[in-house]
């Protein structure tokens, strides 16, 4: 025969039920939550460094291609090679890979500033999103893509105007269909590189209180109640 449980028994069962509830682990999208709670300098620094990474990414790919061609020329010395360059590679070839970082310093700075603008725009988007969506990796992708697209088109027109004047701008406008399609590809690549670098850099630069605030947002039922930076 079952005896009625007293108050202590009911409390004991409630404690056991709570103990059986799995404790949520850290969100794999904590970097997105950090954007909403991190300090302004953390956001700006991460965006700037990620913008520089976008500038150096194609240069690094070119450097890897030159190294592959150099290794292929050593392995297939005296024979035809698919990746051969037709002439011996010199130190000048490798120095020229990263020469734009010095010769085009204004463009390098522009890439960093565009990264700052994109970081601020992402922060604004995330502050108007639900914390649960960010905790599960759901973010406004297409609005950010359109913003990057506008930035890159403006940058390309600005570079054309400063380097070739109005004549160069007219050439781009005459080839507008191909130019705009090329900008779509460049936007996709830039967004992928910038997002990857930004997520890793902000996690590296975030302080302890910022990480704790981001972890608190990942708990069920939490909402973004503030519109300012984390103190």
mmCIF file with all atom_site columns, C-alpha atoms in Angstrom:
data_model
loop_
_atom_site.group_PDB
_atom_site.id
_atom_site.type_symbol
_atom_site.label_atom_id
_atom_site.label_alt_id
_atom_site.label_comp_id
_atom_site.label_asym_id
_atom_site.label_entity_id
_atom_site.label_seq_id
_atom_site.pdbx_PDB_ins_code
_atom_site.Cartn_x
_atom_site.Cartn_y
_atom_site.Cartn_z
_atom_site.occupancy
_atom_site.B_iso_or_equiv
_atom_site.pdbx_formal_charge
_atom_site.auth_seq_id
_atom_site.auth_comp_id
_atom_site.auth_asym_id
_atom_site.auth_atom_id
_atom_site.pdbx_PDB_model_num
ATOM 1   C CA . UNK A 1 1   ? 0.000  0.000  0.000   1.00 0.00 ? 1   UNK A CA 1
ATOM 2   C CA . UNK A 1 2   ? 1.364  3.396  -0.960  1.00 0.00 ? 2   UNK A CA 1
ATOM 3   C CA . UNK A 1 3   ? 1.637  5.921  1.808   1.00 0.00 ? 3   UNK A CA 1
ATOM 4   C CA . UNK A 1 4   ? 0.993  9.630  1.117   1.00 0.00 ? 4   UNK A CA 1
ATOM 5   C CA . UNK A 1 5   ? 4.154  11.568 0.796   1.00 0.00 ? 5   UNK A CA 1
ATOM 6   C CA . UNK A 1 6   ? 4.802  14.438 3.089   1.00 0.00 ? 6   UNK A CA 1
ATOM 7   C CA . UNK A 1 7   ? 6.161  17.863 2.302   1.00 0.00 ? 7   UNK A CA 1
ATOM 8   C CA . UNK A 1 8   ? 9.732  16.680 2.648   1.00 0.00 ? 8   UNK A CA 1
ATOM 9   C CA . UNK A 1 9   ? 9.178  13.862 0.148   1.00 0.00 ? 9   UNK A CA 1
ATOM 10  C CA . UNK A 1 10  ? 7.708  16.208 -2.446  1.00 0.00 ? 10  UNK A CA 1
ATOM 11  C CA . UNK A 1 11  ? 10.643 18.601 -2.047  1.00 0.00 ? 11  UNK A CA 1
ATOM 12  C CA . UNK A 1 12  ? 13.064 15.700 -2.420  1.00 0.00 ? 12  UNK A CA 1
ATOM 13  C CA . UNK A 1 13  ? 11.385 14.606 -5.676  1.00 0.00 ? 13  UNK A CA 1
ATOM 14  C CA . UNK A 1 14  ? 11.428 18.177 -7.005  1.00 0.00 ? 14  UNK A CA 1
ATOM 15  C CA . UNK A 1 15  ? 15.164 18.383 -6.301  1.00 0.00 ? 15  UNK A CA 1
ATOM 16  C CA . UNK A 1 16  ? 15.704 15.105 -8.130  1.00 0.00 ? 16  UNK A CA 1
ATOM 17  C CA . UNK A 1 17  ? 13.729 16.387 -11.143 1.00 0.00 ? 17  UNK A CA 1
ATOM 18  C CA . UNK A 1 18  ? 15.848 19.516 -11.297 1.00 0.00 ? 18  UNK A CA 1
ATOM 19  C CA . UNK A 1 19  ? 18.995 17.405 -11.027 1.00 0.00 ? 19  UNK A CA 1
ATOM 20  C CA . UNK A 1 20  ? 17.883 15.336 -13.999 1.00 0.00 ? 20  UNK A CA 1
ATOM 21  C CA . UNK A 1 21  ? 17.434 18.411 -16.187 1.00 0.00 ? 21  UNK A CA 1
ATOM 22  C CA . UNK A 1 22  ? 20.539 18.709 -18.422 1.00 0.00 ? 22  UNK A CA 1
ATOM 23  C CA . UNK A 1 23  ? 22.574 21.837 -17.833 1.00 0.00 ? 23  UNK A CA 1
ATOM 24  C CA . UNK A 1 24  ? 22.998 23.711 -21.129 1.00 0.00 ? 24  UNK A CA 1
ATOM 25  C CA . UNK A 1 25  ? 26.584 23.861 -22.270 1.00 0.00 ? 25  UNK A CA 1
ATOM 26  C CA . UNK A 1 26  ? 28.303 26.821 -23.898 1.00 0.00 ? 26  UNK A CA 1
ATOM 27  C CA . UNK A 1 27  ? 26.749 27.889 -27.166 1.00 0.00 ? 27  UNK A CA 1
ATOM 28  C CA . UNK A 1 28  ? 28.885 27.163 -30.243 1.00 0.00 ? 28  UNK A CA 1
ATOM 29  C CA . UNK A 1 29  ? 27.731 30.572 -31.500 1.00 0.00 ? 29  UNK A CA 1
ATOM 30  C CA . UNK A 1 30  ? 29.014 32.481 -28.476 1.00 0.00 ? 30  UNK A CA 1
ATOM 31  C CA . UNK A 1 31  ? 30.922 34.826 -30.793 1.00 0.00 ? 31  UNK A CA 1
ATOM 32  C CA . UNK A 1 32  ? 27.599 36.108 -32.142 1.00 0.00 ? 32  UNK A CA 1
ATOM 33  C CA . UNK A 1 33  ? 26.401 36.736 -28.594 1.00 0.00 ? 33  UNK A CA 1
ATOM 34  C CA . UNK A 1 34  ? 29.663 38.496 -27.786 1.00 0.00 ? 34  UNK A CA 1
ATOM 35  C CA . UNK A 1 35  ? 28.868 41.046 -30.487 1.00 0.00 ? 35  UNK A CA 1
ATOM 36  C CA . UNK A 1 36  ? 25.847 42.188 -28.474 1.00 0.00 ? 36  UNK A CA 1
ATOM 37  C CA . UNK A 1 37  ? 27.543 42.471 -25.073 1.00 0.00 ? 37  UNK A CA 1
ATOM 38  C CA . UNK A 1 38  ? 31.204 43.245 -25.805 1.00 0.00 ? 38  UNK A CA 1
ATOM 39  C CA . UNK A 1 39  ? 32.698 46.655 -25.218 1.00 0.00 ? 39  UNK A CA 1
ATOM 40  C CA . UNK A 1 40  ? 32.958 49.109 -28.074 1.00 0.00 ? 40  UNK A CA 1
ATOM 41  C CA . UNK A 1 41  ? 36.734 48.865 -28.302 1.00 0.00 ? 41  UNK A CA 1
ATOM 42  C CA . UNK A 1 42  ? 36.547 45.074 -28.536 1.00 0.00 ? 42  UNK A CA 1
ATOM 43  C CA . UNK A 1 43  ? 34.082 45.317 -31.427 1.00 0.00 ? 43  UNK A CA 1
ATOM 44  C CA . UNK A 1 44  ? 36.097 47.990 -33.260 1.00 0.00 ? 44  UNK A CA 1
ATOM 45  C CA . UNK A 1 45  ? 39.439 46.227 -32.811 1.00 0.00 ? 45  UNK A CA 1
ATOM 46  C CA . UNK A 1 46  ? 38.044 42.891 -33.962 1.00 0.00 ? 46  UNK A CA 1
ATOM 47  C CA . UNK A 1 47  ? 36.370 44.452 -37.002 1.00 0.00 ? 47  UNK A CA 1
ATOM 48  C CA . UNK A 1 48  ? 39.512 46.342 -37.999 1.00 0.00 ? 48  UNK A CA 1
ATOM 49  C CA . UNK A 1 49  ? 41.772 43.293 -37.729 1.00 0.00 ? 49  UNK A CA 1
ATOM 50  C CA . UNK A 1 50  ? 39.255 41.152 -39.614 1.00 0.00 ? 50  UNK A CA 1
ATOM 51  C CA . UNK A 1 51  ? 39.186 43.773 -42.383 1.00 0.00 ? 51  UNK A CA 1
ATOM 52  C CA . UNK A 1 52  ? 42.969 43.542 -42.662 1.00 0.00 ? 52  UNK A CA 1
ATOM 53  C CA . UNK A 1 53  ? 42.626 39.765 -42.962 1.00 0.00 ? 53  UNK A CA 1
ATOM 54  C CA . UNK A 1 54  ? 40.315 40.247 -45.944 1.00 0.00 ? 54  UNK A CA 1
ATOM 55  C CA . UNK A 1 55  ? 43.029 42.365 -47.592 1.00 0.00 ? 55  UNK A CA 1
ATOM 56  C CA . UNK A 1 56  ? 45.778 39.806 -46.972 1.00 0.00 ? 56  UNK A CA 1
ATOM 57  C CA . UNK A 1 57  ? 43.715 36.689 -47.831 1.00 0.00 ? 57  UNK A CA 1
ATOM 58  C CA . UNK A 1 58  ? 44.169 36.891 -51.650 1.00 0.00 ? 58  UNK A CA 1
ATOM 59  C CA . UNK A 1 59  ? 47.843 37.775 -51.168 1.00 0.00 ? 59  UNK A CA 1
ATOM 60  C CA . UNK A 1 60  ? 48.317 34.683 -49.011 1.00 0.00 ? 60  UNK A CA 1
ATOM 61  C CA . UNK A 1 61  ? 46.595 32.536 -51.663 1.00 0.00 ? 61  UNK A CA 1
ATOM 62  C CA . UNK A 1 62  ? 48.919 33.973 -54.307 1.00 0.00 ? 62  UNK A CA 1
ATOM 63  C CA . UNK A 1 63  ? 51.930 33.257 -52.093 1.00 0.00 ? 63  UNK A CA 1
ATOM 64  C CA . UNK A 1 64  ? 50.807 29.634 -51.708 1.00 0.00 ? 64  UNK A CA 1
ATOM 65  C CA . UNK A 1 65  ? 50.476 29.395 -55.487 1.00 0.00 ? 65  UNK A CA 1
ATOM 66  C CA . UNK A 1 66  ? 53.999 30.692 -55.989 1.00 0.00 ? 66  UNK A CA 1
ATOM 67  C CA . UNK A 1 67  ? 55.348 28.227 -53.441 1.00 0.00 ? 67  UNK A CA 1
ATOM 68  C CA . UNK A 1 68  ? 53.546 25.394 -55.233 1.00 0.00 ? 68  UNK A CA 1
ATOM 69  C CA . UNK A 1 69  ? 55.026 26.521 -58.559 1.00 0.00 ? 69  UNK A CA 1
ATOM 70  C CA . UNK A 1 70  ? 58.482 26.742 -56.984 1.00 0.00 ? 70  UNK A CA 1
ATOM 71  C CA . UNK A 1 71  ? 58.259 23.244 -55.486 1.00 0.00 ? 71  UNK A CA 1
ATOM 72  C CA . UNK A 1 72  ? 56.950 21.866 -58.803 1.00 0.00 ? 72  UNK A CA 1
ATOM 73  C CA . UNK A 1 73  ? 59.884 23.453 -60.640 1.00 0.00 ? 73  UNK A CA 1
ATOM 74  C CA . UNK A 1 74  ? 62.307 21.736 -58.253 1.00 0.00 ? 74  UNK A CA 1
ATOM 75  C CA . UNK A 1 75  ? 60.620 18.346 -58.528 1.00 0.00 ? 75  UNK A CA 1
ATOM 76  C CA . UNK A 1 76  ? 60.187 18.494 -62.305 1.00 0.00 ? 76  UNK A CA 1
ATOM 77  C CA . UNK A 1 77  ? 63.469 20.191 -63.112 1.00 0.00 ? 77  UNK A CA 1
ATOM 78  C CA . UNK A 1 78  ? 64.108 20.003 -66.841 1.00 0.00 ? 78  UNK A CA 1
ATOM 79  C CA . UNK A 1 79  ? 60.606 18.672 -67.568 1.00 0.00 ? 79  UNK A CA 1
ATOM 80  C CA . UNK A 1 80  ? 57.323 20.287 -68.500 1.00 0.00 ? 80  UNK A CA 1
ATOM 81  C CA . UNK A 1 81  ? 54.977 20.926 -65.582 1.00 0.00 ? 81  UNK A CA 1
ATOM 82  C CA . UNK A 1 82  ? 51.337 21.956 -65.472 1.00 0.00 ? 82  UNK A CA 1
ATOM 83  C CA . UNK A 1 83  ? 51.964 24.509 -62.701 1.00 0.00 ? 83  UNK A CA 1
ATOM 84  C CA . UNK A 1 84  ? 55.244 25.773 -64.129 1.00 0.00 ? 84  UNK A CA 1
ATOM 85  C CA . UNK A 1 85  ? 55.719 29.516 -64.618 1.00 0.00 ? 85  UNK A CA 1
ATOM 86  C CA . UNK A 1 86  ? 58.017 29.260 -67.651 1.00 0.00 ? 86  UNK A CA 1
ATOM 87  C CA . UNK A 1 87  ? 60.976 30.897 -65.905 1.00 0.00 ? 87  UNK A CA 1
ATOM 88  C CA . UNK A 1 88  ? 62.899 30.508 -62.658 1.00 0.00 ? 88  UNK A CA 1
ATOM 89  C CA . UNK A 1 89  ? 61.298 32.205 -59.665 1.00 0.00 ? 89  UNK A CA 1
ATOM 90  C CA . UNK A 1 90  ? 63.370 34.804 -57.825 1.00 0.00 ? 90  UNK A CA 1
ATOM 91  C CA . UNK A 1 91  ? 63.148 36.588 -54.497 1.00 0.00 ? 91  UNK A CA 1
ATOM 92  C CA . UNK A 1 92  ? 61.583 39.565 -56.245 1.00 0.00 ? 92  UNK A CA 1
ATOM 93  C CA . UNK A 1 93  ? 58.586 37.420 -57.176 1.00 0.00 ? 93  UNK A CA 1
ATOM 94  C CA . UNK A 1 94  ? 57.915 36.529 -53.560 1.00 0.00 ? 94  UNK A CA 1
ATOM 95  C CA . UNK A 1 95  ? 58.533 40.083 -52.327 1.00 0.00 ? 95  UNK A CA 1
ATOM 96  C CA . UNK A 1 96  ? 56.093 41.384 -54.926 1.00 0.00 ? 96  UNK A CA 1
ATOM 97  C CA . UNK A 1 97  ? 53.296 39.225 -53.465 1.00 0.00 ? 97  UNK A CA 1
ATOM 98  C CA . UNK A 1 98  ? 52.965 41.371 -50.351 1.00 0.00 ? 98  UNK A CA 1
ATOM 99  C CA . UNK A 1 99  ? 54.121 44.604 -51.991 1.00 0.00 ? 99  UNK A CA 1
ATOM 100 C CA . UNK A 1 100 ? 50.507 45.946 -52.100 1.00 0.00 ? 100 UNK A CA 1
ATOM 101 C CA . UNK A 1 101 ? 50.567 46.140 -48.304 1.00 0.00 ? 101 UNK A CA 1
ATOM 102 C CA . UNK A 1 102 ? 53.202 48.887 -48.678 1.00 0.00 ? 102 UNK A CA 1
ATOM 103 C CA . UNK A 1 103 ? 52.476 50.332 -52.109 1.00 0.00 ? 103 UNK A CA 1
ATOM 104 C CA . UNK A 1 104 ? 48.721 50.455 -51.482 1.00 0.00 ? 104 UNK A CA 1
ATOM 105 C CA . UNK A 1 105 ? 48.732 51.496 -47.837 1.00 0.00 ? 105 UNK A CA 1
ATOM 106 C CA . UNK A 1 106 ? 45.570 53.650 -48.244 1.00 0.00 ? 106 UNK A CA 1
ATOM 107 C CA . UNK A 1 107 ? 43.743 50.617 -49.621 1.00 0.00 ? 107 UNK A CA 1
ATOM 108 C CA . UNK A 1 108 ? 44.952 48.538 -46.677 1.00 0.00 ? 108 UNK A CA 1
ATOM 109 C CA . UNK A 1 109 ? 43.657 51.182 -44.277 1.00 0.00 ? 109 UNK A CA 1
ATOM 110 C CA . UNK A 1 110 ? 40.378 51.318 -46.178 1.00 0.00 ? 110 UNK A CA 1
ATOM 111 C CA . UNK A 1 111 ? 39.956 47.564 -45.752 1.00 0.00 ? 111 UNK A CA 1
ATOM 112 C CA . UNK A 1 112 ? 40.405 47.942 -42.000 1.00 0.00 ? 112 UNK A CA 1
ATOM 113 C CA . UNK A 1 113 ? 37.908 50.826 -41.839 1.00 0.00 ? 113 UNK A CA 1
ATOM 114 C CA . UNK A 1 114 ? 35.377 48.848 -43.858 1.00 0.00 ? 114 UNK A CA 1
ATOM 115 C CA . UNK A 1 115 ? 35.819 46.051 -41.339 1.00 0.00 ? 115 UNK A CA 1
ATOM 116 C CA . UNK A 1 116 ? 35.001 48.526 -38.547 1.00 0.00 ? 116 UNK A CA 1
ATOM 117 C CA . UNK A 1 117 ? 31.837 49.658 -40.353 1.00 0.00 ? 117 UNK A CA 1
ATOM 118 C CA . UNK A 1 118 ? 30.788 46.070 -40.894 1.00 0.00 ? 118 UNK A CA 1
ATOM 119 C CA . UNK A 1 119 ? 31.386 45.246 -37.217 1.00 0.00 ? 119 UNK A CA 1
ATOM 120 C CA . UNK A 1 120 ? 29.185 48.158 -36.170 1.00 0.00 ? 120 UNK A CA 1
ATOM 121 C CA . UNK A 1 121 ? 26.492 47.117 -38.630 1.00 0.00 ? 121 UNK A CA 1
ATOM 122 C CA . UNK A 1 122 ? 26.568 43.526 -37.379 1.00 0.00 ? 122 UNK A CA 1
ATOM 123 C CA . UNK A 1 123 ? 26.284 44.798 -33.815 1.00 0.00 ? 123 UNK A CA 1
ATOM 124 C CA . UNK A 1 124 ? 23.249 46.871 -34.769 1.00 0.00 ? 124 UNK A CA 1
ATOM 125 C CA . UNK A 1 125 ? 21.637 43.879 -36.485 1.00 0.00 ? 125 UNK A CA 1
ATOM 126 C CA . UNK A 1 126 ? 22.289 41.562 -33.545 1.00 0.00 ? 126 UNK A CA 1
ATOM 127 C CA . UNK A 1 127 ? 20.990 44.051 -30.983 1.00 0.00 ? 127 UNK A CA 1
ATOM 128 C CA . UNK A 1 128 ? 17.668 44.005 -32.839 1.00 0.00 ? 128 UNK A CA 1
ATOM 129 C CA . UNK A 1 129 ? 17.573 40.196 -32.985 1.00 0.00 ? 129 UNK A CA 1
ATOM 130 C CA . UNK A 1 130 ? 16.419 37.631 -30.454 1.00 0.00 ? 130 UNK A CA 1
ATOM 131 C CA . UNK A 1 131 ? 19.091 36.153 -28.221 1.00 0.00 ? 131 UNK A CA 1
ATOM 132 C CA . UNK A 1 132 ? 17.686 32.662 -28.862 1.00 0.00 ? 132 UNK A CA 1
ATOM 133 C CA . UNK A 1 133 ? 18.175 33.098 -32.616 1.00 0.00 ? 133 UNK A CA 1
ATOM 134 C CA . UNK A 1 134 ? 21.797 34.122 -32.113 1.00 0.00 ? 134 UNK A CA 1
ATOM 135 C CA . UNK A 1 135 ? 22.406 31.247 -29.690 1.00 0.00 ? 135 UNK A CA 1
ATOM 136 C CA . UNK A 1 136 ? 21.309 28.795 -32.412 1.00 0.00 ? 136 UNK A CA 1
ATOM 137 C CA . UNK A 1 137 ? 23.250 30.504 -35.217 1.00 0.00 ? 137 UNK A CA 1
ATOM 138 C CA . UNK A 1 138 ? 20.288 32.190 -36.920 1.00 0.00 ? 138 UNK A CA 1
ATOM 139 C CA . UNK A 1 139 ? 21.385 35.663 -38.007 1.00 0.00 ? 139 UNK A CA 1
ATOM 140 C CA . UNK A 1 140 ? 20.343 38.177 -40.691 1.00 0.00 ? 140 UNK A CA 1
ATOM 141 C CA . UNK A 1 141 ? 22.628 36.982 -43.467 1.00 0.00 ? 141 UNK A CA 1
ATOM 142 C CA . UNK A 1 142 ? 21.156 38.770 -46.489 1.00 0.00 ? 142 UNK A CA 1
ATOM 143 C CA . UNK A 1 143 ? 21.043 42.233 -44.924 1.00 0.00 ? 143 UNK A CA 1
ATOM 144 C CA . UNK A 1 144 ? 24.691 41.929 -44.017 1.00 0.00 ? 144 UNK A CA 1
ATOM 145 C CA . UNK A 1 145 ? 25.475 40.626 -47.504 1.00 0.00 ? 145 UNK A CA 1
ATOM 146 C CA . UNK A 1 146 ? 23.720 43.617 -49.104 1.00 0.00 ? 146 UNK A CA 1
ATOM 147 C CA . UNK A 1 147 ? 25.630 45.994 -46.816 1.00 0.00 ? 147 UNK A CA 1
ATOM 148 C CA . UNK A 1 148 ? 28.995 44.462 -47.771 1.00 0.00 ? 148 UNK A CA 1
ATOM 149 C CA . UNK A 1 149 ? 28.014 44.557 -51.425 1.00 0.00 ? 149 UNK A CA 1
ATOM 150 C CA . UNK A 1 150 ? 27.319 48.285 -51.228 1.00 0.00 ? 150 UNK A CA 1
ATOM 151 C CA . UNK A 1 151 ? 30.608 48.901 -49.416 1.00 0.00 ? 151 UNK A CA 1
ATOM 152 C CA . UNK A 1 152 ? 32.657 46.974 -51.977 1.00 0.00 ? 152 UNK A CA 1
ATOM 153 C CA . UNK A 1 153 ? 31.005 48.653 -54.959 1.00 0.00 ? 153 UNK A CA 1
ATOM 154 C CA . UNK A 1 154 ? 31.640 52.067 -53.401 1.00 0.00 ? 154 UNK A CA 1
ATOM 155 C CA . UNK A 1 155 ? 35.253 51.125 -52.650 1.00 0.00 ? 155 UNK A CA 1
ATOM 156 C CA . UNK A 1 156 ? 35.833 49.873 -56.210 1.00 0.00 ? 156 UNK A CA 1
ATOM 157 C CA . UNK A 1 157 ? 34.417 53.067 -57.698 1.00 0.00 ? 157 UNK A CA 1
ATOM 158 C CA . UNK A 1 158 ? 36.483 55.160 -55.311 1.00 0.00 ? 158 UNK A CA 1
ATOM 159 C CA . UNK A 1 159 ? 39.700 53.316 -56.175 1.00 0.00 ? 159 UNK A CA 1
ATOM 160 C CA . UNK A 1 160 ? 38.932 53.673 -59.883 1.00 0.00 ? 160 UNK A CA 1
ATOM 161 C CA . UNK A 1 161 ? 38.327 57.404 -59.469 1.00 0.00 ? 161 UNK A CA 1
ATOM 162 C CA . UNK A 1 162 ? 41.517 58.024 -57.482 1.00 0.00 ? 162 UNK A CA 1
ATOM 163 C CA . UNK A 1 163 ? 43.765 55.924 -59.720 1.00 0.00 ? 163 UNK A CA 1
ATOM 164 C CA . UNK A 1 164 ? 42.346 56.577 -63.189 1.00 0.00 ? 164 UNK A CA 1
ATOM 165 C CA . UNK A 1 165 ? 39.991 59.505 -62.823 1.00 0.00 ? 165 UNK A CA 1
ATOM 166 C CA . UNK A 1 166 ? 36.559 59.758 -64.369 1.00 0.00 ? 166 UNK A CA 1
ATOM 167 C CA . UNK A 1 167 ? 37.740 57.831 -67.441 1.00 0.00 ? 167 UNK A CA 1
ATOM 168 C CA . UNK A 1 168 ? 38.289 54.710 -65.376 1.00 0.00 ? 168 UNK A CA 1
ATOM 169 C CA . UNK A 1 169 ? 34.903 55.122 -63.685 1.00 0.00 ? 169 UNK A CA 1
ATOM 170 C CA . UNK A 1 170 ? 33.225 55.337 -67.104 1.00 0.00 ? 170 UNK A CA 1
ATOM 171 C CA . UNK A 1 171 ? 34.891 52.079 -68.130 1.00 0.00 ? 171 UNK A CA 1
ATOM 172 C CA . UNK A 1 172 ? 33.472 50.357 -65.077 1.00 0.00 ? 172 UNK A CA 1
ATOM 173 C CA . UNK A 1 173 ? 30.032 51.771 -65.770 1.00 0.00 ? 173 UNK A CA 1
ATOM 174 C CA . UNK A 1 174 ? 30.142 50.567 -69.367 1.00 0.00 ? 174 UNK A CA 1
ATOM 175 C CA . UNK A 1 175 ? 30.885 47.074 -68.125 1.00 0.00 ? 175 UNK A CA 1
ATOM 176 C CA . UNK A 1 176 ? 28.302 47.321 -65.345 1.00 0.00 ? 176 UNK A CA 1
ATOM 177 C CA . UNK A 1 177 ? 26.751 43.821 -65.791 1.00 0.00 ? 177 UNK A CA 1
ATOM 178 C CA . UNK A 1 178 ? 30.089 42.027 -65.526 1.00 0.00 ? 178 UNK A CA 1
ATOM 179 C CA . UNK A 1 179 ? 31.306 44.423 -62.827 1.00 0.00 ? 179 UNK A CA 1
ATOM 180 C CA . UNK A 1 180 ? 28.238 43.916 -60.625 1.00 0.00 ? 180 UNK A CA 1
ATOM 181 C CA . UNK A 1 181 ? 28.408 40.149 -61.077 1.00 0.00 ? 181 UNK A CA 1
ATOM 182 C CA . UNK A 1 182 ? 32.074 40.198 -60.115 1.00 0.00 ? 182 UNK A CA 1
ATOM 183 C CA . UNK A 1 183 ? 31.176 42.216 -57.022 1.00 0.00 ? 183 UNK A CA 1
ATOM 184 C CA . UNK A 1 184 ? 28.697 39.507 -56.026 1.00 0.00 ? 184 UNK A CA 1
ATOM 185 C CA . UNK A 1 185 ? 31.495 36.930 -56.046 1.00 0.00 ? 185 UNK A CA 1
ATOM 186 C CA . UNK A 1 186 ? 33.832 39.306 -54.211 1.00 0.00 ? 186 UNK A CA 1
ATOM 187 C CA . UNK A 1 187 ? 31.145 40.030 -51.608 1.00 0.00 ? 187 UNK A CA 1
ATOM 188 C CA . UNK A 1 188 ? 30.591 36.338 -50.925 1.00 0.00 ? 188 UNK A CA 1
ATOM 189 C CA . UNK A 1 189 ? 34.336 35.774 -50.493 1.00 0.00 ? 189 UNK A CA 1
ATOM 190 C CA . UNK A 1 190 ? 34.829 38.896 -48.367 1.00 0.00 ? 190 UNK A CA 1
ATOM 191 C CA . UNK A 1 191 ? 31.924 38.030 -46.092 1.00 0.00 ? 191 UNK A CA 1
ATOM 192 C CA . UNK A 1 192 ? 33.169 34.488 -45.595 1.00 0.00 ? 192 UNK A CA 1
ATOM 193 C CA . UNK A 1 193 ? 36.725 35.583 -44.756 1.00 0.00 ? 193 UNK A CA 1
ATOM 194 C CA . UNK A 1 194 ? 35.673 38.535 -42.602 1.00 0.00 ? 194 UNK A CA 1
ATOM 195 C CA . UNK A 1 195 ? 33.085 36.560 -40.638 1.00 0.00 ? 195 UNK A CA 1
ATOM 196 C CA . UNK A 1 196 ? 35.518 33.728 -39.923 1.00 0.00 ? 196 UNK A CA 1
ATOM 197 C CA . UNK A 1 197 ? 38.287 36.076 -38.807 1.00 0.00 ? 197 UNK A CA 1
ATOM 198 C CA . UNK A 1 198 ? 35.923 38.325 -36.843 1.00 0.00 ? 198 UNK A CA 1
ATOM 199 C CA . UNK A 1 199 ? 34.473 35.409 -34.863 1.00 0.00 ? 199 UNK A CA 1
ATOM 200 C CA . UNK A 1 200 ? 37.914 34.124 -33.899 1.00 0.00 ? 200 UNK A CA 1
ATOM 201 C CA . UNK A 1 201 ? 39.392 37.536 -33.113 1.00 0.00 ? 201 UNK A CA 1
ATOM 202 C CA . UNK A 1 202 ? 36.501 38.699 -30.922 1.00 0.00 ? 202 UNK A CA 1
ATOM 203 C CA . UNK A 1 203 ? 36.659 35.447 -28.955 1.00 0.00 ? 203 UNK A CA 1
ATOM 204 C CA . UNK A 1 204 ? 40.385 36.028 -28.506 1.00 0.00 ? 204 UNK A CA 1
ATOM 205 C CA . UNK A 1 205 ? 40.037 39.661 -27.391 1.00 0.00 ? 205 UNK A CA 1
ATOM 206 C CA . UNK A 1 206 ? 36.918 39.248 -25.224 1.00 0.00 ? 206 UNK A CA 1
ATOM 207 C CA . UNK A 1 207 ? 37.406 39.663 -21.490 1.00 0.00 ? 207 UNK A CA 1
ATOM 208 C CA . UNK A 1 208 ? 36.072 37.414 -18.747 1.00 0.00 ? 208 UNK A CA 1
ATOM 209 C CA . UNK A 1 209 ? 32.999 39.542 -17.921 1.00 0.00 ? 209 UNK A CA 1
ATOM 210 C CA . UNK A 1 210 ? 32.134 39.755 -21.615 1.00 0.00 ? 210 UNK A CA 1
ATOM 211 C CA . UNK A 1 211 ? 32.268 35.978 -21.947 1.00 0.00 ? 211 UNK A CA 1
ATOM 212 C CA . UNK A 1 212 ? 30.075 35.557 -18.864 1.00 0.00 ? 212 UNK A CA 1
ATOM 213 C CA . UNK A 1 213 ? 27.518 38.003 -20.238 1.00 0.00 ? 213 UNK A CA 1
ATOM 214 C CA . UNK A 1 214 ? 27.454 36.144 -23.562 1.00 0.00 ? 214 UNK A CA 1
ATOM 215 C CA . UNK A 1 215 ? 27.036 32.807 -21.762 1.00 0.00 ? 215 UNK A CA 1
ATOM 216 C CA . UNK A 1 216 ? 24.120 34.246 -19.782 1.00 0.00 ? 216 UNK A CA 1
ATOM 217 C CA . UNK A 1 217 ? 22.371 35.250 -22.999 1.00 0.00 ? 217 UNK A CA 1
ATOM 218 C CA . UNK A 1 218 ? 22.605 31.676 -24.251 1.00 0.00 ? 218 UNK A CA 1
ATOM 219 C CA . UNK A 1 219 ? 20.345 30.458 -21.439 1.00 0.00 ? 219 UNK A CA 1
ATOM 220 C CA . UNK A 1 220 ? 16.729 29.730 -22.392 1.00 0.00 ? 220 UNK A CA 1
ATOM 221 C CA . UNK A 1 221 ? 14.303 32.615 -22.010 1.00 0.00 ? 221 UNK A CA 1
ATOM 222 C CA . UNK A 1 222 ? 16.890 35.386 -22.110 1.00 0.00 ? 222 UNK A CA 1
ATOM 223 C CA . UNK A 1 223 ? 16.326 38.426 -24.321 1.00 0.00 ? 223 UNK A CA 1
ATOM 224 C CA . UNK A 1 224 ? 18.464 41.331 -25.413 1.00 0.00 ? 224 UNK A CA 1
ATOM 225 C CA . UNK A 1 225 ? 17.225 44.048 -23.089 1.00 0.00 ? 225 UNK A CA 1
ATOM 226 C CA . UNK A 1 226 ? 19.958 46.604 -23.635 1.00 0.00 ? 226 UNK A CA 1
ATOM 227 C CA . UNK A 1 227 ? 20.981 48.577 -26.639 1.00 0.00 ? 227 UNK A CA 1
ATOM 228 C CA . UNK A 1 228 ? 24.305 49.756 -25.318 1.00 0.00 ? 228 UNK A CA 1
ATOM 229 C CA . UNK A 1 229 ? 27.726 48.195 -24.907 1.00 0.00 ? 229 UNK A CA 1
ATOM 230 C CA . UNK A 1 230 ? 28.717 45.969 -22.025 1.00 0.00 ? 230 UNK A CA 1
ATOM 231 C CA . UNK A 1 231 ? 30.514 47.909 -19.310 1.00 0.00 ? 231 UNK A CA 1
#
